[in-house]
Coordinates of C-alpha atoms in Angstrom, one line a residue:
Chain A
X231 CA 85.2 122.2 93.7
X232 CA 83.2 121.3 90.8
X233 CA 83.8 124.8 88.7
X234 CA 87.0 124.8 88.7
X235 CA 89.2 122.6 86.0
X236 CA 91.0 119.5 87.9
X237 CA 94.3 120.6 85.3
X238 CA 94.8 123.6 86.8
X239 CA 94.0 122.9 90.4
X240 CA 97.2 123.0 92.7
X241 CA 96.2 122.9 96.4
X242 CA 93.5 123.3 98.6
X243 CA 94.0 126.2 101.5
X244 CA 91.0 124.9 104.0
X245 CA 92.2 127.3 107.9
X246 CA 89.0 126.7 110.1
X247 CA 86.9 129.9 110.4
X248 CA 88.8 131.9 107.2
X249 CA 88.4 132.1 103.3
X250 CA 88.9 129.4 101.5
X251 CA 91.9 129.0 99.0
X252 CA 92.7 127.4 96.4
X253 CA 96.0 127.5 93.7
X254 CA 94.5 127.8 90.5
X255 CA 97.0 127.4 88.2
X256 CA 99.9 128.9 89.7
X257 CA 98.0 131.9 92.1
X258 CA 96.0 131.8 95.1
X259 CA 92.5 132.8 95.3
X260 CA 89.5 132.5 97.2
X261 CA 87.0 130.4 96.3
X262 CA 83.7 131.1 96.7
X263 CA 80.0 129.2 96.1
X264 CA 80.4 128.8 92.0
X265 CA 84.4 129.0 91.9
X266 CA 87.3 131.6 92.3
X267 CA 85.5 134.3 94.3
X268 CA 85.5 138.4 93.6
X269 CA 87.1 138.5 97.6
X270 CA 87.9 136.9 100.6
X271 CA 85.1 139.1 101.4
X272 CA 82.4 136.3 99.7
X273 CA 85.0 132.8 99.7
X274 CA 83.4 130.1 101.8
X275 CA 84.2 130.2 105.2
X276 CA 85.0 126.5 106.7
X277 CA 84.3 125.9 110.7
X278 CA 85.7 124.1 112.6
X279 CA 84.0 121.3 112.6
X280 CA 84.5 121.2 108.6
X281 CA 88.3 120.9 108.9
X282 CA 88.1 117.8 111.3
X283 CA 85.6 115.6 109.1
X284 CA 87.5 116.9 106.0
X285 CA 90.4 115.2 108.3
X286 CA 88.1 112.6 109.4
X287 CA 87.1 111.8 105.9
X288 CA 90.1 112.0 104.1
X289 CA 91.3 109.1 106.4
X290 CA 89.4 106.6 105.2
X291 CA 87.3 107.5 108.4
X292 CA 89.8 105.6 110.3
X293 CA 92.4 107.6 112.4
X294 CA 94.2 105.0 113.4
X295 CA 95.7 103.4 110.4
X296 CA 97.2 106.8 109.8
X297 CA 98.4 107.8 113.3
X298 CA 102.2 107.6 112.4
X299 CA 101.5 110.3 109.8
X300 CA 99.3 112.4 111.9
X301 CA 102.4 112.2 114.2
X302 CA 104.2 114.4 111.3
X303 CA 101.8 116.7 110.5
X304 CA 100.5 115.2 107.5
X305 CA 98.6 112.9 105.6
X306 CA 99.0 111.1 102.4
X307 CA 95.7 109.4 100.6
X308 CA 95.4 106.3 98.7
X309 CA 95.6 108.6 95.6
X310 CA 98.9 110.7 96.5
X311 CA 96.7 113.4 97.5
X312 CA 98.6 115.2 100.1
X313 CA 97.7 117.1 103.1
X314 CA 99.8 118.9 105.7
X315 CA 98.0 119.5 109.6
X316 CA 98.1 122.3 111.1
X317 CA 96.8 122.3 114.6
X318 CA 98.4 121.7 118.7
X319 CA 100.4 118.9 119.4
X320 CA 99.9 116.5 122.1
X321 CA 102.8 115.3 123.3
X322 CA 103.4 111.9 125.4
X323 CA 106.7 110.6 126.8
X324 CA 108.5 113.2 125.2
X325 CA 107.7 112.5 121.4
X326 CA 104.2 113.3 119.2
X327 CA 101.3 111.1 120.8
X328 CA 99.0 113.1 117.9
X329 CA 97.3 115.9 116.9
X330 CA 94.0 117.7 117.9
X331 CA 92.0 120.6 117.4
X332 CA 93.5 120.7 114.0
X333 CA 92.7 124.1 112.4
X334 CA 94.6 123.9 109.3
X335 CA 94.7 121.8 106.2
X336 CA 97.0 122.2 103.5
X337 CA 95.8 120.1 100.4
X338 CA 97.9 119.8 97.5
X339 CA 96.9 117.3 94.7
X340 CA 99.9 115.9 92.5
X341 CA 99.7 116.3 88.6
X342 CA 101.6 113.6 86.7
X343 CA 103.5 115.2 84.0
X344 CA 105.2 112.7 81.5
X345 CA 107.5 113.4 79.9
X346 CA 108.6 117.0 82.0
X347 CA 112.3 115.1 83.9
X348 CA 112.7 114.5 79.7
X349 CA 115.6 117.7 79.9
X350 CA 117.7 117.1 82.6
X351 CA 117.9 113.3 81.5
X352 CA 118.9 113.8 77.9
X353 CA 121.8 117.2 79.5
X354 CA 122.6 115.0 83.0
X355 CA 122.2 111.5 82.6
X356 CA 122.8 111.2 78.9
X357 CA 125.8 109.7 79.2
X358 CA 125.9 107.0 82.2
X359 CA 123.0 106.7 85.0
X360 CA 125.2 108.5 88.3
X361 CA 123.9 110.4 91.6
X362 CA 122.8 114.3 91.4
X363 CA 120.5 115.8 93.5
X364 CA 117.7 118.7 92.8
X365 CA 117.8 122.0 94.6
X366 CA 114.2 124.0 95.0
X367 CA 112.2 126.2 97.1
X368 CA 109.0 124.0 97.4
X369 CA 106.0 123.5 94.2
X370 CA 108.7 123.8 92.4
X371 CA 107.9 119.8 91.4
X372 CA 110.3 118.7 92.7
X373 CA 109.0 115.6 93.4
X374 CA 106.5 114.9 90.0
X375 CA 110.5 115.2 88.2
X376 CA 111.3 112.4 90.0
X377 CA 108.7 110.1 89.4
X378 CA 109.2 111.0 85.7
X379 CA 112.9 110.1 86.2
X380 CA 112.1 107.0 88.1
X381 CA 110.3 106.2 84.8
X382 CA 112.3 107.5 82.2
X383 CA 115.4 105.0 84.4
X384 CA 113.4 102.3 84.2
X385 CA 112.1 102.3 80.2
X386 CA 115.2 103.4 79.1
X387 CA 117.9 101.2 81.0
X388 CA 115.7 98.7 82.5
X389 CA 118.0 98.9 86.0
X390 CA 115.8 98.1 89.0
X391 CA 115.4 101.9 91.0
X392 CA 113.9 101.0 94.6
X393 CA 111.8 103.7 95.1
X394 CA 111.6 105.6 98.8
X395 CA 109.1 106.9 99.8
X396 CA 108.7 108.8 102.9
X397 CA 105.5 110.4 102.4
X398 CA 103.4 108.9 99.4
X399 CA 104.4 111.2 97.1
X400 CA 106.2 109.6 94.8
X401 CA 104.1 107.0 93.7
X402 CA 101.0 108.4 93.4
X403 CA 101.9 107.6 89.1
X404 CA 103.8 105.9 87.4
X405 CA 107.3 104.9 89.2
X406 CA 108.3 102.6 85.8
X407 CA 108.3 98.9 84.6
X408 CA 111.0 98.0 86.8
X409 CA 110.3 100.4 89.5
X410 CA 110.1 98.4 93.6
X411 CA 108.3 100.9 96.4
X412 CA 109.0 101.1 99.6
X413 CA 106.4 103.6 101.1
X414 CA 106.5 105.0 104.7
X415 CA 108.7 104.5 106.8
X416 CA 111.9 106.5 108.0
X417 CA 114.8 106.5 104.8
X418 CA 117.4 104.8 106.8
X419 CA 114.6 101.8 107.4
X420 CA 113.7 102.2 103.1
X421 CA 117.8 102.1 102.1
X422 CA 118.4 99.6 104.7
X423 CA 116.0 97.3 104.0
X424 CA 115.6 98.3 100.4
X425 CA 119.1 97.2 99.5
X426 CA 118.8 94.1 101.0
X427 CA 115.4 92.9 99.7
X428 CA 115.8 94.3 96.3
X429 CA 119.3 94.7 94.9
X430 CA 118.8 98.2 93.4
X431 CA 120.9 100.2 91.2
X432 CA 119.6 103.2 91.5
X433 CA 117.2 104.7 94.4
X434 CA 115.1 107.2 94.2
X435 CA 113.5 109.7 97.1
X436 CA 112.7 112.9 98.0
X437 CA 113.0 115.8 100.3
X438 CA 116.6 114.6 101.7
X439 CA 117.5 116.3 105.9
X440 CA 120.2 116.5 106.7
X441 CA 120.5 113.5 109.0
X442 CA 119.7 111.6 105.7
X443 CA 122.2 111.7 104.4
X444 CA 123.9 109.5 106.4
X445 CA 122.5 106.6 105.1
X446 CA 122.7 108.4 101.3
X447 CA 126.1 107.6 101.7
X448 CA 125.7 103.9 102.8
X449 CA 123.7 104.1 100.0
X450 CA 126.7 105.3 97.3
X451 CA 129.1 103.6 98.5
X452 CA 127.6 100.1 98.3
X453 CA 127.7 100.6 94.8
X454 CA 123.3 102.0 94.3
X455 CA 123.4 105.6 92.6
X456 CA 120.2 108.3 94.6
X457 CA 118.8 110.8 92.9
X458 CA 117.4 112.9 95.0
X459 CA 115.5 116.2 96.0
X460 CA 115.9 118.7 98.8
X461 CA 114.4 122.3 99.6
X462 CA 117.8 124.3 98.5
X463 CA 118.1 127.4 97.0
X464 CA 122.2 126.5 95.9
X465 CA 125.4 124.6 96.0
X466 CA 126.6 126.1 98.8
X467 CA 123.9 124.6 101.1
X468 CA 124.4 120.8 101.1
X469 CA 125.1 119.8 103.9
X470 CA 127.2 117.0 102.5
X471 CA 128.2 116.6 98.2
X472 CA 128.2 113.3 98.7
X473 CA 126.8 113.4 94.5
X474 CA 128.4 113.8 91.1
X475 CA 125.6 116.6 89.8
X476 CA 123.6 118.8 91.6
X477 CA 120.6 119.9 89.8
X478 CA 119.3 123.7 90.3
X479 CA 115.9 124.0 89.4
X480 CA 113.7 126.7 88.4
X481 CA 110.4 125.4 87.3
X482 CA 109.3 122.0 86.2
X483 CA 111.6 120.4 84.6
X484 CA 113.3 123.9 83.9
X485 CA 117.3 123.4 84.5
X486 CA 118.4 126.9 86.0
X487 CA 122.0 125.1 87.3
X488 CA 124.6 122.4 87.9
X489 CA 126.8 122.3 89.9
X490 CA 129.9 119.3 89.6
X491 CA 130.5 116.9 92.2
X492 CA 133.3 119.7 92.9
X493 CA 130.8 122.7 93.3
X494 CA 132.2 123.9 89.2
X495 CA 129.5 124.7 87.4
X496 CA 128.6 122.6 84.8
X497 CA 127.3 124.3 80.7
Chain B
X265 CA 37.1 56.5 106.7
X266 CA 37.7 59.3 104.5
X267 CA 35.9 62.1 107.6
X268 CA 38.6 60.5 109.7
X269 CA 41.9 61.0 107.5
X270 CA 40.6 64.7 107.1
X271 CA 39.9 65.2 111.0
X272 CA 43.9 63.7 111.2
X273 CA 44.8 65.8 107.7
X274 CA 43.6 68.8 110.2
X275 CA 44.6 68.0 113.3
X276 CA 48.3 67.9 112.2
X277 CA 47.1 71.2 110.3
X278 CA 46.1 73.0 113.3
X279 CA 48.9 71.7 114.9
X280 CA 51.9 72.5 112.6
X281 CA 50.0 76.6 112.5
X282 CA 50.2 76.8 116.2
X283 CA 53.9 75.5 116.5
X284 CA 54.8 78.0 113.5
X285 CA 52.6 80.6 115.7
X286 CA 55.1 79.4 118.8
X287 CA 58.2 79.2 116.2
X288 CA 57.0 83.4 114.9
X289 CA 56.8 84.7 118.3
X290 CA 59.8 84.3 118.9
X291 CA 61.7 85.7 115.6
X292 CA 62.7 89.1 118.4
X293 CA 64.5 86.9 120.3
X294 CA 66.3 85.1 118.1
X295 CA 66.8 88.3 115.5
X296 CA 68.3 90.2 119.2
X297 CA 70.8 87.4 119.6
X298 CA 72.6 86.7 116.3
X299 CA 72.3 91.0 116.4
X300 CA 74.5 90.9 119.6
X301 CA 76.6 87.6 118.5
X302 CA 77.8 89.5 115.8
X303 CA 78.1 92.5 117.2
X304 CA 80.5 91.5 120.4
X305 CA 82.2 89.4 117.2
X306 CA 82.7 92.3 115.7
X307 CA 84.6 93.7 118.3
X308 CA 86.5 91.3 119.4
X309 CA 88.4 91.6 116.1
X310 CA 88.3 95.9 115.4
X311 CA 90.4 95.3 118.9
X312 CA 92.3 92.8 117.2
X313 CA 92.7 95.0 114.3
X314 CA 93.7 97.6 116.0
X315 CA 96.9 96.0 117.8
X316 CA 97.8 94.2 114.2
X317 CA 97.0 95.7 110.7
X318 CA 94.8 98.7 111.1
X319 CA 93.5 98.2 108.3
X320 CA 91.0 100.9 107.4
X321 CA 87.4 100.8 108.2
X322 CA 85.9 100.5 104.6
X323 CA 88.1 97.6 104.3
X324 CA 87.1 96.2 108.0
X325 CA 83.5 95.9 108.0
X326 CA 83.8 94.9 104.5
X327 CA 85.4 91.6 105.9
X328 CA 82.7 91.8 108.6
X329 CA 80.9 88.0 107.9
X330 CA 77.8 90.4 109.2
X331 CA 74.0 88.2 108.2
X332 CA 70.4 90.1 108.7
X333 CA 69.8 93.0 110.3
X334 CA 73.3 93.5 110.8
X335 CA 75.2 93.9 108.2
X336 CA 71.9 96.5 107.3
X337 CA 73.8 97.9 110.3
X338 CA 77.1 97.8 108.4
X339 CA 76.3 98.6 105.3
X340 CA 74.5 101.8 106.0
X341 CA 77.4 102.9 107.5
X342 CA 79.8 102.2 104.7
X343 CA 77.1 104.1 102.5
X344 CA 76.8 107.2 105.2
X345 CA 78.6 106.8 107.7
X346 CA 75.4 106.6 110.3
X347 CA 74.8 103.0 111.7
X348 CA 71.2 102.1 110.8
X349 CA 70.0 100.5 114.2
X350 CA 65.8 101.3 114.0
X351 CA 64.6 97.9 114.9
X352 CA 61.8 96.9 116.2
X353 CA 63.6 93.7 118.4
X354 CA 65.9 96.7 119.7
X355 CA 65.6 99.1 122.6
X356 CA 65.7 102.5 122.9
X357 CA 69.0 102.1 124.9
X358 CA 70.6 99.5 123.0
X359 CA 69.6 101.7 120.1
X360 CA 71.2 104.1 122.0
X361 CA 74.4 102.2 122.5
X362 CA 74.7 100.9 118.6
X363 CA 74.3 104.9 117.4
X364 CA 77.4 105.8 119.8
X365 CA 79.5 102.6 119.1
X366 CA 80.1 103.4 115.7
X367 CA 80.1 107.0 115.8
X368 CA 83.6 106.7 117.5
X369 CA 85.1 103.9 115.1
X370 CA 88.0 105.2 113.8
X371 CA 87.5 108.7 115.3
X372 CA 90.4 108.4 116.7
X373 CA 94.8 106.8 117.9
X374 CA 95.3 103.1 117.7
X375 CA 95.2 103.4 121.9
X376 CA 92.0 105.6 122.4
X377 CA 90.0 103.4 120.3
X378 CA 91.6 100.4 122.1
X379 CA 91.0 101.9 125.3
X380 CA 87.5 102.6 124.4
X381 CA 85.9 99.5 123.0
X382 CA 87.9 97.5 124.9
X383 CA 85.5 99.4 127.5
X384 CA 82.2 98.1 124.8
X385 CA 83.6 94.6 124.9
X386 CA 82.2 93.9 128.4
X387 CA 78.6 95.2 128.3
X388 CA 78.9 93.7 124.5
X389 CA 79.5 90.0 126.2
X390 CA 76.8 90.5 128.4
X391 CA 74.4 91.6 126.0
X392 CA 75.2 88.5 124.3
X393 CA 75.1 86.6 126.7
X394 CA 71.6 87.4 127.9
X395 CA 70.1 87.5 124.5
X396 CA 71.7 83.4 124.1
X397 CA 70.0 82.7 127.4
X398 CA 67.0 84.3 126.2
X399 CA 66.4 82.8 123.0
X400 CA 67.1 79.2 124.4
X401 CA 64.3 79.5 126.0
X402 CA 62.3 81.6 125.2
X403 CA 62.0 80.7 121.6
X404 CA 61.9 76.9 122.9
X405 CA 59.0 77.3 125.2
X406 CA 57.3 79.7 122.5
X407 CA 57.7 76.6 120.9
X408 CA 56.5 74.3 122.3
X409 CA 53.5 77.0 123.5
X410 CA 52.7 76.9 120.1
X411 CA 52.2 73.3 120.2
X412 CA 50.2 72.9 123.5
X413 CA 47.8 75.3 121.7
X414 CA 47.7 73.1 118.6
X415 CA 46.7 70.2 120.7
X416 CA 44.5 72.3 122.8
X417 CA 42.8 73.3 119.5
X418 CA 42.5 70.2 117.6
X419 CA 41.0 68.3 121.1
X420 CA 38.8 71.1 121.0
X421 CA 37.1 70.8 118.2
X422 CA 38.0 67.8 116.5

């Protein structure tokens, strides 16, 4: 790892008894003892025990402290590193109890890119704050953008921003001087408790699922502006058209298309 | 006159020295008792932690007011994730108990950890009570023996 520039390392893929891979500057390469390996035949091959020990170390040697996250198949460290976990799910009383026999880890390293939301802010929020939804496939920087957007809103408008951070990723960086964070709880709870307790003007949240739209709608009906993201690639795929603008991304900070609330493409 | 004072001083010194030897003879007993009292208390607090706050293990252990050899055990575990327990006053099976205990800490969810460490609670409480009893009886006995030995020396020599 010390042979790889930290700012170019985006992701690590650790699989038991398979070559170690890393996403360096957008490209997956096998890793050997001295950095990038010429082929997967010379790459390091972690054992199943090493995968489990890596996970154990990542959770601060305290699996019990992160069991709620583990049940959802992920772990977010204090530094905002998100670790996806693949293994055997154990069920109890019909719900996930834990994951055992962990075989793969997907470690995503956060990168704060100050100013990456400038184009979105200037193009979509120049005439005032309104609800918007960022759309893109995974890995296009939605979380990085939302974090920077929150920071910019705090800086430019001094409005109270509530960051509902279900997975602890948005909080891995500066979310703004007038922002409050609610971490590691579902969106309905975060929205309800956060709105009552912190009285925000804007809520910023990540990775909306269809089940989350009801909570978003309730917040908007209460006059709160919601800025969120979703793993979608088109306006038509959005389950409920409740946002003022829909922004399709083609890279970190790069806007491909913008639709208004009726689906009309904006310039 | 001066000789009497010297004899008296020598007698006091001999008695004090022998009593001190008796006190030192009880060191292992005291150390063992103190170790297991802290160990038992740590387990109680850990069970409570698993039920409520569930702080990360490092934070929990750093907040525990350990002393002496038990503090060294905790510090070595925090540093290298291996509990130091090769103390003279711990028997082989007790060293194994300590190593296994710390090896298991943090290795499961709160339910399985609670289950495991509750079974440890019985054993630790038993050992704590046993060694506290031993400390009270033996340490006092050793000091008394030391005192008696000192008196015997004084009578024989002086």
